[in-house]
Short mmCIF file of C-alpha atoms in Angstrom, two decimals:
data_model
loop_
_atom_site.label_atom_id
_atom_site.label_comp_id
_atom_site.label_asym_id
_atom_site.label_seq_id
_atom_site.Cartn_x
_atom_site.Cartn_y
_atom_site.Cartn_z
CA MET A 1 -12.90 -75.01 -18.62
CA LYS A 2 -13.66 -76.79 -21.92
CA PRO A 3 -10.83 -77.78 -24.24
CA GLY A 4 -12.26 -75.56 -26.98
CA ALA A 5 -12.30 -72.46 -24.80
CA ARG A 6 -10.63 -69.55 -26.57
CA ALA A 7 -8.58 -66.52 -25.64
CA VAL A 8 -6.89 -63.80 -27.60
CA GLY A 9 -3.21 -63.35 -26.68
CA VAL A 10 -1.48 -60.10 -27.50
CA ALA A 11 2.29 -59.50 -27.44
CA GLU A 12 4.83 -57.19 -28.95
CA SER A 13 8.35 -56.95 -30.54
CA TYR A 14 10.06 -53.76 -31.18
CA THR A 15 13.11 -52.26 -32.75
CA GLY A 16 13.52 -48.62 -33.70
CA ASP A 17 10.56 -46.36 -33.07
CA ALA A 18 7.72 -48.76 -33.86
CA SER A 19 6.51 -51.79 -32.05
CA THR A 20 4.85 -54.74 -33.90
CA LEU A 21 1.78 -56.05 -32.01
CA ALA A 22 0.48 -59.53 -32.68
CA GLY A 23 -2.77 -60.95 -31.62
CA VAL A 24 -3.67 -64.61 -31.82
CA VAL A 25 -6.76 -66.56 -31.05
CA ALA A 26 -5.75 -69.81 -29.38
CA ARG A 27 -7.87 -72.53 -27.96
CA ARG A 28 -7.21 -74.08 -24.61
CA ASP A 29 -6.11 -77.27 -26.42
CA ARG A 30 -3.32 -75.19 -28.14
CA ALA A 31 -4.88 -74.76 -31.54
CA VAL A 32 -4.19 -71.39 -33.08
CA GLU A 33 -7.07 -70.15 -35.16
CA SER A 34 -6.44 -66.55 -36.17
CA VAL A 35 -3.65 -63.96 -36.33
CA SER A 36 -3.64 -60.16 -36.61
CA PHE A 37 -1.00 -57.47 -36.55
CA GLY A 38 -0.88 -53.88 -35.37
CA GLN A 39 1.60 -51.28 -34.13
CA CYS A 40 2.24 -48.86 -31.37
CA THR A 41 4.96 -46.20 -30.84
CA VAL A 42 8.07 -47.02 -28.82
CA GLY A 43 7.99 -44.71 -25.82
CA GLY A 44 4.49 -43.40 -26.83
CA SER A 45 1.15 -43.44 -25.22
CA ASP A 46 -0.85 -45.43 -27.89
CA ALA A 47 -0.45 -49.00 -26.72
CA THR A 48 -4.06 -49.21 -25.43
CA VAL A 49 -5.46 -48.16 -28.77
CA GLY A 50 -3.11 -50.46 -30.58
CA VAL A 51 -3.95 -53.50 -28.54
CA GLY A 52 -7.72 -52.77 -28.83
CA ASP A 53 -7.33 -52.47 -32.65
CA VAL A 54 -5.53 -55.75 -32.92
CA VAL A 55 -8.14 -57.54 -30.85
CA GLU A 56 -11.04 -56.05 -32.74
CA SER A 57 -9.48 -56.80 -36.13
CA LEU A 58 -9.56 -60.50 -35.31
CA GLU A 59 -13.42 -60.25 -35.20
CA ARG A 60 -13.62 -63.15 -32.78
CA PRO A 61 -16.19 -62.48 -29.97
CA ASP A 62 -16.05 -66.23 -29.15
CA ALA A 63 -12.57 -65.65 -27.69
CA ARG A 64 -13.84 -64.91 -24.18
CA TYR A 65 -10.59 -63.58 -22.60
CA VAL A 66 -7.82 -61.18 -23.65
CA LEU A 67 -4.36 -61.97 -22.28
CA VAL A 68 -1.71 -59.27 -22.84
CA ALA A 69 2.00 -59.88 -22.29
CA GLY A 70 2.74 -57.12 -19.74
CA VAL A 71 1.39 -53.65 -19.06
CA ALA A 72 4.39 -51.61 -20.27
CA LEU A 73 4.79 -52.31 -23.92
CA ALA A 74 7.30 -50.64 -26.30
CA TRP A 75 9.43 -48.88 -23.76
CA TYR A 76 6.89 -47.87 -21.11
CA ASN A 77 3.89 -47.32 -23.49
CA LEU A 78 1.51 -48.23 -20.63
CA LEU A 79 -1.81 -50.01 -21.08
CA ASP A 80 -5.12 -48.81 -19.63
CA LEU A 81 -6.69 -52.23 -18.76
CA ASP A 82 -9.98 -50.61 -17.74
CA ALA A 83 -10.32 -48.91 -21.08
CA LEU A 84 -9.49 -52.15 -22.91
CA HIS A 85 -12.06 -54.07 -20.93
CA GLU A 86 -14.71 -51.48 -21.68
CA ARG A 87 -13.84 -51.33 -25.35
CA LEU A 88 -13.53 -55.12 -25.88
CA ASP A 89 -16.36 -56.06 -23.59
CA ARG A 90 -14.53 -59.09 -22.07
CA PRO A 91 -12.06 -59.70 -19.26
CA VAL A 92 -8.53 -58.43 -19.86
CA LEU A 93 -5.65 -60.09 -18.00
CA ALA A 94 -2.08 -58.68 -18.21
CA VAL A 95 0.53 -61.41 -17.60
CA THR A 96 4.12 -60.84 -16.56
CA PHE A 97 6.78 -63.39 -15.82
CA GLU A 98 9.24 -61.80 -13.39
CA ALA A 99 8.86 -60.70 -9.80
CA SER A 100 9.41 -57.00 -9.32
CA GLU A 101 8.60 -54.34 -6.71
CA SER A 102 7.36 -51.60 -8.99
CA LEU A 103 7.87 -49.95 -12.38
CA GLU A 104 7.92 -46.55 -10.73
CA PRO A 105 11.74 -46.24 -10.26
CA ALA A 106 12.30 -47.20 -13.96
CA LEU A 107 9.64 -44.63 -15.04
CA ARG A 108 11.31 -41.95 -12.96
CA ASP A 109 14.73 -42.73 -14.56
CA ALA A 110 13.39 -42.77 -18.09
CA PHE A 111 10.91 -39.82 -18.10
CA ASP A 112 10.29 -36.41 -16.48
CA GLY A 113 7.70 -33.67 -16.54
CA ASP A 114 4.38 -34.34 -18.18
CA ALA A 115 5.55 -37.55 -19.70
CA LEU A 116 6.42 -38.97 -16.32
CA ASP A 117 3.16 -37.61 -14.68
CA ALA A 118 1.05 -39.27 -17.42
CA ARG A 119 2.87 -42.56 -17.03
CA LEU A 120 2.75 -42.53 -13.23
CA ASP A 121 -1.05 -41.82 -13.35
CA ALA A 122 -1.57 -44.74 -15.80
CA TYR A 123 0.65 -47.08 -13.71
CA HIS A 124 -1.07 -46.13 -10.43
CA ALA A 125 -4.55 -46.76 -12.00
CA LEU A 126 -3.63 -50.36 -12.80
CA PRO A 127 -5.12 -53.14 -10.65
CA ALA A 128 -2.89 -54.94 -8.18
CA ARG A 129 -0.64 -57.62 -9.51
CA ARG A 130 -1.15 -61.11 -8.13
CA ALA A 131 1.12 -64.17 -8.19
CA VAL A 132 -0.45 -67.26 -9.82
CA ARG A 133 1.17 -70.61 -9.55
CA VAL A 134 0.95 -72.35 -12.92
CA ALA A 135 2.98 -75.45 -12.26
CA ARG A 136 1.24 -78.74 -12.47
CA ASP A 137 2.37 -81.37 -9.95
CA ASP A 138 2.93 -83.86 -12.81
CA ALA A 139 4.56 -81.32 -15.30
CA SER A 140 7.55 -79.69 -13.69
CA VAL A 141 10.05 -78.60 -16.40
CA GLU A 142 13.55 -77.56 -15.62
CA GLY A 143 14.34 -73.93 -16.41
CA ARG A 144 10.78 -72.64 -16.42
CA SER A 145 9.13 -70.48 -13.83
CA ASP A 146 6.21 -71.92 -11.87
CA VAL A 147 4.75 -68.54 -11.14
CA VAL A 148 3.32 -65.73 -13.29
CA TYR A 149 1.92 -62.38 -12.23
CA VAL A 150 -1.51 -61.30 -13.26
CA ARG A 151 -3.45 -58.01 -13.32
CA ALA A 152 -7.07 -58.58 -14.24
CA VAL A 153 -9.98 -56.43 -15.08
CA GLY A 154 -13.57 -57.60 -15.58
CA ILE A 155 -12.90 -60.98 -13.86
CA GLY A 156 -12.39 -62.05 -10.20
CA ASP A 157 -8.99 -63.04 -8.98
CA GLU A 158 -9.81 -66.73 -8.59
CA HIS A 159 -11.40 -66.95 -12.08
CA ALA A 160 -8.42 -65.08 -13.54
CA ALA A 161 -6.02 -67.60 -11.97
CA GLU A 162 -8.15 -70.49 -13.31
CA VAL A 163 -7.98 -68.94 -16.86
CA VAL A 164 -4.24 -68.46 -16.74
CA ARG A 165 -3.67 -72.04 -15.52
CA ALA A 166 -6.05 -73.49 -18.08
CA PHE A 167 -4.15 -71.81 -21.05
CA THR A 168 -0.57 -72.55 -19.58
CA HIS A 169 1.22 -75.67 -20.57
CA GLU A 170 4.88 -76.81 -20.56
CA SER A 171 6.42 -73.38 -21.33
CA GLY A 172 5.18 -71.82 -18.03
CA ARG A 173 3.62 -69.02 -20.18
CA PRO A 174 -0.02 -68.81 -21.20
CA GLU A 175 -0.11 -70.19 -24.74
CA PRO A 176 -1.99 -67.32 -26.32
CA VAL A 177 0.74 -64.79 -25.24
CA ARG A 178 3.63 -67.24 -25.91
CA VAL A 179 2.45 -67.70 -29.52
CA ALA A 180 1.63 -64.00 -29.91
CA ARG A 181 5.21 -63.19 -28.85
CA GLU A 182 6.62 -65.50 -31.53
CA VAL A 183 4.34 -64.08 -34.15
CA ALA A 184 5.15 -60.50 -33.15
CA ARG A 185 8.92 -61.27 -33.44
CA ALA A 186 8.35 -62.69 -36.97
CA GLY A 187 6.20 -59.73 -37.91
CA ASP A 188 8.83 -57.29 -36.61
CA ALA A 189 11.51 -59.05 -38.62
CA LEU A 190 9.38 -58.80 -41.69
CA ARG A 191 8.65 -55.16 -41.13
CA ARG A 192 12.43 -54.44 -40.83
CA GLY A 193 13.13 -56.54 -43.89
CA ASP A 194 15.22 -59.13 -42.07
#
């Protein structure tokens, strides 16, 4: 993959009832070129629309991949990766950083009735999560994880792993989502007036 290859990273930060979404366009060589903000509702069902709006507002079709930090934003506001892929017309990769068996027990603890059913349907519709080793033999850093977990739509598993590795540097997190997370935190603090 060329050093100038670009991806959009999307992450969130939330307090209260609103989540600040941030999207960044980052090149493989770590240069950040564009930033955009949006929102979704904490505990709601609008994260897919919010993420799509953030990516579209960047107006960067040259950013060939969309990497999102997780699938359950803003207290289980679940993403529909297929809908994002269709809307954005490029591969969508949801990246998480911790091993876990399933979100289903947490969803059952937090919701019931129609709210639970809708979230379980959305969760079960997601593609399988695959472990991707991101450590480079020459770049082991103490305290970082060498594995991330990826759900991908619009791209094969091997290509998805290649993309995640290409955009991951010393932090153990793909640079577009790492930067988007920091930008979202700053945007959330600004929104709250901190």
